[in-house]
Amino acid sequence: MYTARWRNTGERKSDSGEGFVERSQVLFFAGSGIMSNKKLRRVGLSQELCDRLSRHQIVTCRDFLCLSPLEVMKVTGLSYRGVHELLCTVSRACAPQMQTVYGIKTQRSANHLPAFLSTTLSALDEALHGGVACGSLTEITGPPGCGKTQFCIMMSVLATLPTNMGGLEGAVVYIDTESAFSAERLIEIAESRFPRYFNIKEKLLLTSTKVHVFRELTCEEVLQRIESLEEEIISKKVKVVIIDSIASVVRKEFDTQLQGNMRERNKFLAKGASLLKYLAEEFSIPTRRKEHLYL
Amino acid sequence: MQRDLVSFPLSPAVRVKLVSAGFQSAEELLEAKPSELSKEVGISKEEALETLQIVRRKCLTNKPRNDSTSDTSCRKCTALDLLEQEHTQGFIVTFCSALDNILGGGVPLMKTTEICGAPGVGKTQLCMQLAVDVQIPECFGGVAGEAVFIDTEGSFMVERVVDLATACIQHLQLIAGTHMDEEHEKALEDFTLENILSHIYYFRCHDYTELLAQVYLLPDLLSDHSKVRLVIVDGIAFPFRHDLDDLSLRTRLLNGLAQQMISLANHHRLAQVGNIVQITKPERMHSTVSNHSQKHI
């Protein structure tokens, strides 16, 4: 599902905080590979060349870069040097921007974005270098009954807390595939862990309004939900995305005994993972996938 | 090569005869021997030979000159030259003595090193460590170079690199303390956290198209930043795993990528006296499904 996306191309200006904020406020739609699906017409190639290429079904940057130089020579009729220049032009249109690590670091501190969301379990926080990493995908695995869903519910509470209490002061998207989420339990955890903060009923209700639960029962639905998450994230100021659990929905649909299912399953998982990672990086939110391990 | 015969500097008479004999492009011409050509077209053997030479020369000039020259100069050096080169080439230490011992000093320059392993074993950590270690000044036994980090998986953590760099600085300070040398002190002045982080050039590629594009642009990047001694591709096989259904295309692209990297290493060895090592980190270079993905789930 690819839709149009607008993004600042061209020279990247100095790594100021504004650039990053601008990006997160721009309305764009899900789908990794926007750069690679860029039409060659927009790259700056001559109309004649584009027409010639489209006659051979080469329309996007991706199609073009998958060809070997020899094929490009055959299709365009250019010399090797010409082909090389053409490849560079197309590559420049879809290659990622360079950043130095120092630039990334200063950008993050300028935006006051927290690097980790503390789990308030000190031993775990120490092991994880501060907590659950913001801006990347974290997987929680373990045998059934060890407390993964409870952990996820607790993280939901933490995410809604104000920043002076170690939270992210934002909303949570909770994609529930097992119908294991219990709102009652959410309130219970909030009350018992932070009794002084949640002393008024209103605060509890406020927290529960910030957790958006989506019940998705099939792989297809989960993927569609992830793809449409961007709008939710922007409109509801979501700070944490939890998927509970990806393994159960995959196990239900893909019987690993059957041939060919393995590939489909991996494809689905990889696609989901790359979409989530993309979201995590764009919005600098921690995303969590819960999995079971059955050995 | 489908080049039209009209574009070659042949004499008009010969050209007319070639065209009337049915030859349209250079490709068809190159298949023929001079004697066959002269018989078929009706020109003298000398004319046929001359024609073929012109066409061949023109066709060859379109092929990359730099590749051919680098090939010949590569072929010309003796084993002794290579031995000297190998002795003087630097290594990038990993700070894991067991690993350094096995590798003979560290990750070698002018070579492509592949790091493979199950998920979670420490490949990205090693890559990040190397990105810091390549910058160690020469008086401490390092290579004093910069690093390019191409990330396809998104597992690069800035905070972790800060930790590694800080630890490296402290380690070097300890060593400098024992030496009490002015040279060491001066080198350490430049080896600050800010400098280390500024010399790691980071690219985040989200899919294989961006990876391919980035690799095509690497030569220009390397000439702009001539101090780069290390190119890391973290997860070279990852973007090819889920998006490509066409297995033959996948294999071809991966092989092409590997070849480009190798030719890049060679080319820059010639262009600069300096050296380049590349680390690619494939988990699986081929398209077969392995146990790794199962463990991952």
XYZ file of C-alpha atoms in Angstrom:
592
model
C 0.000 0.000 0.000
C 2.009 2.951 -1.208
C 0.738 6.456 -1.280
C 2.406 9.701 -2.053
C 4.871 11.156 0.331
C 6.463 14.510 0.527
C 9.864 14.855 2.000
C 12.707 17.321 1.969
C 15.185 16.191 -0.603
C 18.187 18.203 -1.579
C 20.987 19.334 0.618
C 20.635 18.516 4.204
C 21.162 21.672 6.183
C 23.088 21.729 9.397
C 21.821 19.196 11.837
C 19.563 21.547 13.689
C 16.688 20.417 15.799
C 14.188 22.067 13.488
C 14.824 19.749 10.643
C 13.869 16.788 12.731
C 10.756 18.377 14.142
C 9.678 19.401 10.671
C 9.960 15.852 9.478
C 7.854 14.435 12.246
C 5.140 16.961 11.624
C 4.920 16.390 7.909
C 1.958 14.299 6.908
C 3.122 11.194 5.218
C 1.893 7.693 4.816
C 3.252 4.337 5.717
C 5.347 2.250 3.408
C 9.069 1.821 3.562
C 10.816 2.255 0.274
C 9.332 5.550 -0.722
C 12.705 6.630 -1.998
C 13.123 3.526 -4.052
C 9.686 3.861 -5.581
C 10.526 7.329 -6.771
C 9.660 7.642 -10.413
C 12.612 8.171 -12.685
C 10.818 11.113 -14.221
C 11.333 13.051 -11.005
C 15.010 12.297 -10.803
C 15.926 14.720 -13.563
C 16.448 12.389 -16.475
C 15.493 13.555 -19.924
C 11.986 12.815 -21.095
C 13.285 10.774 -23.997
C 15.338 8.583 -21.714
C 12.414 8.067 -19.370
C 10.201 7.068 -22.258
C 12.757 4.618 -23.530
C 13.142 3.100 -20.100
C 9.423 2.867 -19.488
C 9.061 0.922 -22.705
C 11.137 -1.725 -20.975
C 9.011 -1.471 -17.824
C 11.656 0.485 -15.936
C 9.720 3.213 -14.208
C 11.051 3.613 -10.681
C 14.500 3.989 -9.199
C 14.210 0.476 -7.850
C 13.663 -1.014 -11.297
C 16.616 0.931 -12.593
C 19.074 -0.005 -9.884
C 18.235 -3.695 -10.172
C 19.679 -3.762 -13.651
C 23.294 -4.545 -14.309
C 25.352 -1.870 -16.102
C 25.325 -3.984 -19.213
C 21.551 -4.125 -19.275
C 21.386 -0.388 -18.805
C 23.726 0.087 -21.749
C 21.537 -2.119 -23.883
C 18.344 -0.352 -22.918
C 19.594 3.206 -23.070
C 22.187 2.867 -25.803
C 24.677 4.862 -23.784
C 28.360 4.210 -23.444
C 29.723 2.730 -20.245
C 30.740 6.117 -18.933
C 27.315 7.528 -19.688
C 25.706 4.634 -17.892
C 27.937 5.178 -14.902
C 26.917 8.825 -14.690
C 23.290 7.873 -15.049
C 23.603 5.347 -12.243
C 25.143 8.002 -10.028
C 22.351 10.443 -10.803
C 19.656 7.919 -9.990
C 21.529 6.726 -6.909
C 21.844 10.242 -5.604
C 18.090 10.631 -5.878
C 17.341 7.696 -3.619
C 20.392 7.202 -1.433
C 20.069 8.071 2.239
C 21.468 11.277 3.629
C 24.757 11.171 5.405
C 24.910 11.945 9.080
C 27.827 11.863 11.409
C 27.248 10.083 14.691
C 28.094 13.328 16.462
C 25.395 15.051 14.459
C 22.826 12.462 15.522
C 23.849 12.820 19.151
C 23.603 16.611 19.218
C 20.315 16.521 17.363
C 18.804 14.212 19.933
C 19.989 16.225 22.900
C 18.782 19.407 21.250
C 15.318 17.922 20.875
C 15.334 16.723 24.468
C 14.212 13.350 23.272
C 14.821 10.722 25.889
C 16.976 7.892 24.722
C 15.409 5.302 26.972
C 12.128 4.737 28.720
C 12.883 3.519 32.185
C 11.035 0.369 33.229
C 11.360 1.349 36.922
C 12.801 -2.093 37.567
C 16.296 -1.076 38.495
C 18.055 -4.327 37.679
C 16.451 -4.439 34.243
C 17.187 -0.792 33.575
C 20.814 -1.332 34.403
C 21.063 -4.299 32.100
C 19.368 -2.386 29.309
C 21.544 0.698 29.714
C 18.697 2.868 30.913
C 15.546 1.110 29.893
C 13.646 0.325 26.742
C 15.333 2.110 23.871
C 13.347 4.831 22.198
C 13.472 4.871 18.447
C 13.929 1.164 17.985
C 12.162 -2.140 18.149
C 12.354 -4.226 21.301
C 11.295 -7.838 21.441
C 10.144 -9.455 24.640
C 10.251 -13.211 24.571
C 9.741 -15.915 27.083
C 7.795 -19.029 27.960
C 4.079 -18.685 28.522
C 3.108 -17.310 31.890
C 6.321 -15.511 32.713
C 4.740 -12.076 32.714
C 5.127 -10.573 29.269
C 1.617 -9.185 28.969
C 1.841 -7.803 32.493
C 5.092 -6.141 31.572
C 3.487 -4.605 28.508
C 0.563 -3.301 30.547
C 2.963 -1.788 33.038
C 4.919 -0.096 30.251
C 1.637 1.371 29.010
C 1.085 2.955 32.392
C 4.645 4.282 32.478
C 4.360 5.831 29.056
C 1.377 7.909 30.087
C 3.066 9.315 33.172
C 4.361 12.869 33.056
C 8.019 13.350 32.205
C 8.997 14.409 35.703
C 7.987 10.964 36.869
C 10.038 9.226 34.195
C 7.241 8.781 31.686
C 6.761 10.007 28.166
C 3.525 11.868 28.768
C 1.929 10.459 25.701
C -0.534 7.955 24.381
C -0.022 4.259 23.824
C -1.117 2.100 20.908
C -1.719 -1.432 22.105
C -2.345 -3.961 19.341
C -3.842 -6.957 21.043
C -4.024 -10.227 19.135
C -4.833 -12.509 22.015
C -7.470 -10.466 23.770
C -5.193 -10.590 26.766
C -5.376 -6.909 27.611
C -7.358 -6.177 30.700
C -8.313 -2.607 31.524
C -9.036 -3.631 35.088
C -5.472 -4.828 35.429
C -4.188 -1.555 33.983
C -5.972 0.390 36.707
C -4.756 -2.032 39.334
C -1.146 -1.657 38.299
C -1.403 2.128 38.122
C -2.910 2.351 41.583
C -0.514 0.012 43.307
C 2.687 1.284 41.700
C 2.018 4.985 41.928
C -0.506 5.365 44.742
C 0.380 8.981 45.408
C -0.017 10.055 41.835
C -3.150 8.112 41.070
C -4.977 9.203 44.184
C -7.835 10.804 42.262
C -10.159 8.784 40.104
C -9.885 11.338 37.271
C -6.204 10.630 36.819
C -6.878 6.933 36.436
C -9.554 7.601 33.861
C -7.240 9.968 32.035
C -4.562 7.326 31.849
C -6.983 4.769 30.539
C -8.164 7.127 27.801
C -4.609 7.437 26.633
C -4.200 3.748 25.948
C -5.690 2.896 22.559
C -6.371 -0.800 22.225
C -6.825 -2.381 18.819
C -7.971 -5.956 18.562
C -6.574 -7.569 15.452
C -6.959 -11.257 14.956
C -5.202 -12.074 11.705
C -1.777 -11.347 10.224
C -3.365 -9.355 7.438
C -5.206 -7.140 9.904
C -2.103 -6.634 12.019
C -0.127 -5.556 8.989
C -2.882 -3.194 7.871
C -3.049 -1.730 11.338
C 0.700 -1.136 11.414
C 0.547 0.485 8.017
C -2.118 2.905 9.150
C -0.398 3.704 12.414
C 1.314 6.848 11.271
C -1.819 8.933 11.321
C -2.721 7.659 14.784
C 0.736 8.427 16.046
C 0.646 11.968 14.821
C -2.932 12.787 15.769
C -2.994 11.156 19.194
C 0.623 11.954 20.150
C 1.463 8.317 20.636
C 4.696 7.604 22.382
C 4.728 3.814 22.665
C 3.492 1.103 20.314
C 3.001 -2.392 21.715
C 2.073 -5.497 19.760
C 0.922 -8.324 21.965
C 1.786 -10.762 20.566
C 3.172 -11.264 17.152
C 4.037 -14.886 17.642
C 0.539 -16.039 18.432
C -1.020 -14.569 15.332
C 1.778 -15.950 13.183
C 1.502 -19.377 14.719
C -2.208 -19.468 14.166
C -1.927 -18.795 10.482
C 1.275 -20.336 9.349
C 1.706 -23.983 10.006
C 5.420 -24.490 9.757
C 5.013 -28.092 8.726
C 3.656 -27.100 5.377
C 5.950 -26.177 2.536
C 6.130 -22.602 1.441
C 4.536 -21.333 4.620
C 7.909 -20.628 6.111
C 8.662 -18.119 3.453
C 5.305 -16.418 3.750
C 5.654 -16.271 7.470
C 9.112 -14.779 7.305
C 7.967 -12.322 4.728
C 5.137 -11.169 6.954
C 7.388 -10.904 10.007
C 10.091 -9.073 8.167
C 7.627 -6.663 6.612
C 6.031 -5.960 9.947
C 9.407 -5.504 11.574
C 10.678 -3.120 8.959
C 7.495 -1.030 9.110
C 7.699 -0.856 12.887
C 11.365 0.043 12.817
C 10.655 2.757 10.343
C 7.914 4.162 12.562
C 10.120 3.893 15.613
C 12.924 5.797 14.000
C 10.762 8.467 12.449
C 8.910 9.228 15.631
C 11.561 8.131 18.091
C 9.185 5.886 19.993
C 9.860 2.527 21.528
C 7.947 -0.239 19.857
C 7.500 -3.568 21.482
C 6.704 -6.954 20.000
C 5.839 -9.642 22.401
C 6.588 -13.171 21.484
C 6.296 -16.555 22.973
C 8.988 -19.104 22.670
C 7.869 -22.616 22.300
C 10.784 -24.951 21.977
C 27.368 -4.124 -28.488
C 24.658 -2.883 -30.715
C 26.606 0.001 -32.142
C 25.704 1.136 -35.563
C 28.409 0.772 -38.147
C 27.804 4.309 -39.269
C 29.358 5.561 -36.061
C 32.732 4.016 -36.817
C 35.447 5.874 -38.722
C 35.445 3.506 -41.694
C 36.020 4.489 -45.242
C 32.705 5.133 -47.049
C 33.354 2.577 -49.735
C 33.955 -0.178 -47.232
C 30.974 0.934 -45.233
C 28.668 0.812 -48.228
C 29.849 -2.692 -49.026
C 29.356 -3.821 -45.425
C 25.853 -2.445 -45.302
C 24.870 -4.023 -48.587
C 26.244 -7.328 -47.308
C 23.788 -7.051 -44.426
C 26.047 -5.966 -41.539
C 24.223 -3.445 -39.366
C 26.028 -3.364 -36.096
C 29.451 -3.800 -34.662
C 28.402 -6.932 -32.851
C 27.857 -8.863 -36.071
C 31.139 -7.645 -37.451
C 33.255 -8.704 -34.513
C 32.238 -12.314 -34.904
C 33.874 -12.583 -38.304
C 37.494 -13.333 -39.114
C 39.296 -11.070 -41.626
C 39.440 -13.677 -44.353
C 35.766 -14.564 -43.996
C 34.825 -10.915 -43.969
C 36.774 -10.118 -47.102
C 35.164 -13.011 -48.955
C 31.650 -12.172 -47.886
C 31.791 -8.446 -48.352
C 34.049 -8.235 -51.340
C 36.893 -6.203 -49.905
C 40.554 -7.006 -49.729
C 41.942 -8.881 -46.734
C 43.938 -5.856 -45.633
C 40.829 -3.702 -45.690
C 38.924 -6.337 -43.744
C 41.645 -6.532 -41.117
C 41.784 -2.768 -40.814
C 38.021 -2.573 -40.425
C 38.001 -5.175 -37.697
C 40.817 -3.459 -35.836
C 39.029 -0.121 -35.918
C 35.827 -1.647 -34.659
C 37.590 -3.627 -31.950
C 39.574 -0.651 -30.759
C 36.473 1.523 -30.597
C 34.570 -1.123 -28.724
C 37.375 -1.608 -26.251
C 37.696 2.094 -25.504
C 34.154 2.065 -24.193
C 35.035 -0.427 -21.538
C 36.307 1.013 -18.280
C 39.880 2.031 -18.625
C 40.555 2.182 -14.946
C 39.553 -1.400 -14.387
C 41.881 -2.665 -17.067
C 44.824 -0.648 -15.838
C 44.288 -1.725 -12.291
C 44.059 -5.316 -13.450
C 47.353 -5.159 -15.261
C 49.132 -3.464 -12.419
C 47.685 -5.995 -10.010
C 48.909 -8.819 -12.162
C 52.343 -7.312 -12.450
C 53.403 -7.269 -8.862
C 55.420 -10.141 -7.529
C 54.786 -12.177 -4.430
C 57.638 -10.319 -2.737
C 55.883 -7.003 -3.298
C 52.728 -8.440 -1.879
C 54.609 -9.815 1.105
C 56.070 -6.421 1.870
C 52.683 -4.880 1.478
C 51.128 -7.395 3.827
C 53.778 -6.766 6.438
C 53.320 -3.040 6.392
C 49.568 -3.014 6.218
C 47.819 -1.947 9.317
C 45.303 -3.774 11.396
C 42.290 -2.463 13.206
C 42.348 -3.817 16.730
C 39.130 -5.166 18.171
C 40.253 -4.917 21.826
C 39.396 -8.572 22.232
C 42.785 -10.208 22.491
C 41.585 -13.670 21.549
C 39.990 -12.345 18.389
C 42.994 -10.195 17.555
C 45.269 -13.191 17.966
C 43.209 -15.317 15.635
C 43.067 -12.574 13.051
C 46.778 -11.955 13.297
C 46.630 -8.511 14.824
C 43.117 -7.367 14.151
C 40.873 -6.795 11.199
C 43.179 -6.471 8.198
C 43.100 -3.523 5.845
C 42.847 -3.991 2.108
C 40.666 -6.998 2.652
C 36.989 -7.656 2.886
C 35.952 -9.296 6.103
C 32.626 -10.981 6.572
C 31.137 -11.409 9.986
C 28.421 -14.012 10.235
C 26.569 -15.366 13.164
C 23.312 -16.050 14.867
C 21.225 -13.100 15.997
C 22.343 -11.596 19.268
C 25.903 -12.858 19.166
C 27.491 -9.404 18.950
C 28.052 -8.573 15.302
C 26.715 -5.025 15.466
C 28.656 -4.430 18.671
C 31.846 -5.549 16.965
C 31.148 -3.286 14.011
C 30.593 -0.306 16.301
C 33.793 -1.087 18.167
C 35.720 -1.197 14.927
C 34.262 2.121 13.822
C 35.825 3.619 16.951
C 39.076 1.627 16.786
C 39.902 2.609 13.224
C 40.408 6.145 14.533
C 43.118 5.263 17.033
C 46.173 7.429 16.308
C 49.195 5.838 14.707
C 51.507 6.301 17.656
C 49.237 3.989 19.618
C 49.396 1.376 16.912
C 46.222 2.347 15.154
C 45.320 3.314 11.666
C 44.145 6.899 12.246
C 41.343 6.659 9.757
C 37.664 7.471 9.521
C 34.746 5.109 9.155
C 31.632 4.785 7.031
C 28.777 2.889 8.669
C 25.975 1.734 6.396
C 23.140 0.457 8.539
C 20.337 -1.616 7.021
C 18.816 -3.004 10.201
C 18.587 0.014 12.435
C 20.422 -1.630 15.293
C 23.009 1.123 15.555
C 22.866 2.772 18.963
C 24.460 6.155 19.407
C 24.597 5.806 23.178
C 26.542 2.597 22.873
C 29.067 4.191 20.529
C 29.497 6.991 23.073
C 30.275 4.346 25.706
C 32.764 2.594 23.448
C 34.483 5.811 22.467
C 34.749 6.972 26.077
C 36.240 3.643 27.119
C 38.711 3.773 24.253
C 39.839 7.259 25.224
C 40.359 6.167 28.816
C 42.308 3.114 27.695
C 44.597 5.236 25.550
C 45.067 7.725 28.347
C 46.296 4.907 30.560
C 48.774 3.854 27.931
C 49.934 7.422 27.372
C 50.386 7.750 31.115
C 52.919 4.939 31.127
C 54.826 6.259 28.130
C 55.100 9.921 29.171
C 55.733 10.822 25.575
C 54.951 14.160 24.029
C 53.826 12.539 20.831
C 51.276 10.473 22.671
C 49.975 13.470 24.571
C 49.532 15.459 21.424
C 47.741 12.623 19.648
C 45.388 12.265 22.584
C 44.416 15.895 22.385
C 42.778 15.255 19.050
C 41.261 11.972 20.121
C 38.230 13.467 21.797
C 34.680 12.160 21.957
C 33.468 14.839 19.594
C 36.121 14.053 17.019
C 35.551 10.347 17.193
C 31.826 10.693 16.712
C 32.240 13.244 13.937
C 34.386 10.889 11.926
C 31.885 8.064 11.756
C 29.733 8.691 8.693
C 26.384 7.025 9.133
C 23.886 6.021 6.461
C 20.577 4.401 7.200
C 19.331 2.335 4.266
C 15.779 1.133 4.608
C 15.686 -1.290 1.724
C 17.882 -2.866 -0.857
C 17.371 -0.084 -3.394
C 18.824 2.469 -1.011
C 21.670 0.084 -0.263
C 22.420 -0.371 -3.952
C 22.237 3.385 -4.492
C 24.563 4.039 -1.583
C 27.130 1.547 -2.818
C 27.078 3.156 -6.274
C 27.809 6.484 -4.625
C 30.576 5.134 -2.402
C 33.444 5.896 -4.785
C 32.521 9.595 -4.828
C 32.115 9.604 -1.090
C 35.473 7.984 -0.568
C 37.211 10.511 -2.767
C 35.566 13.334 -0.837
C 36.557 11.833 2.480
C 39.976 10.487 1.720
C 40.766 9.557 5.289
C 38.161 6.813 5.378
C 39.846 3.502 6.088
C 36.860 1.399 6.968
C 33.518 0.773 5.348
C 31.034 -1.225 7.369
C 27.818 -2.594 5.960
C 25.779 -3.796 8.905
C 23.429 -6.377 7.551
C 24.241 -6.797 3.900
C 21.775 -9.624 3.431
C 18.968 -8.248 5.587
C 17.253 -6.009 3.042
C 17.318 -8.746 0.460
C 15.629 -11.221 2.668
C 12.065 -10.090 2.828
C 11.401 -7.839 -0.091
C 12.663 -9.902 -2.975
C 10.673 -12.822 -4.161
C 12.735 -13.357 -7.251
C 15.554 -15.520 -5.965
C 17.738 -15.249 -9.037
C 17.549 -11.460 -8.930
C 18.421 -11.537 -5.268
C 21.484 -13.684 -5.852
C 22.569 -11.520 -8.738
C 22.200 -8.293 -6.780
C 24.049 -9.657 -3.773
C 26.900 -10.934 -5.875
C 27.066 -7.677 -7.775
C 27.211 -5.823 -4.488
C 30.040 -7.994 -3.218
C 31.980 -7.503 -6.418
C 31.536 -3.760 -6.281
C 32.874 -3.664 -2.753
C 35.902 -5.697 -3.674
C 36.659 -3.572 -6.721
C 36.203 -0.497 -4.550
C 38.811 -1.746 -2.113
C 41.244 -2.450 -4.911
C 40.642 0.781 -6.741
C 41.200 2.931 -3.732
C 44.288 1.085 -2.841
C 45.659 2.304 -6.111
C 44.220 5.754 -6.006
C 45.544 6.388 -2.572
C 48.508 5.065 -0.795
C 46.139 4.526 2.064
C 44.165 1.394 2.516
C 40.595 0.445 2.894
C 39.066 -2.470 4.649
C 35.463 -3.331 4.270
C 33.365 -5.303 6.584
C 30.212 -6.752 5.388
C 27.928 -8.391 7.843
C 25.723 -10.925 6.215
C 23.728 -13.245 8.351
C 22.920 -15.399 5.427
C 24.232 -14.579 2.019
C 21.970 -17.014 0.254
C 18.287 -17.302 0.015
C 17.786 -20.596 1.812
C 15.735 -20.429 4.924
C 17.854 -21.219 7.888
C 17.350 -21.965 11.521
C 18.221 -18.438 12.453
C 14.847 -17.092 11.567
C 13.169 -19.752 13.652
C 15.213 -18.954 16.701
C 14.496 -15.330 16.137
C 10.797 -15.978 16.423
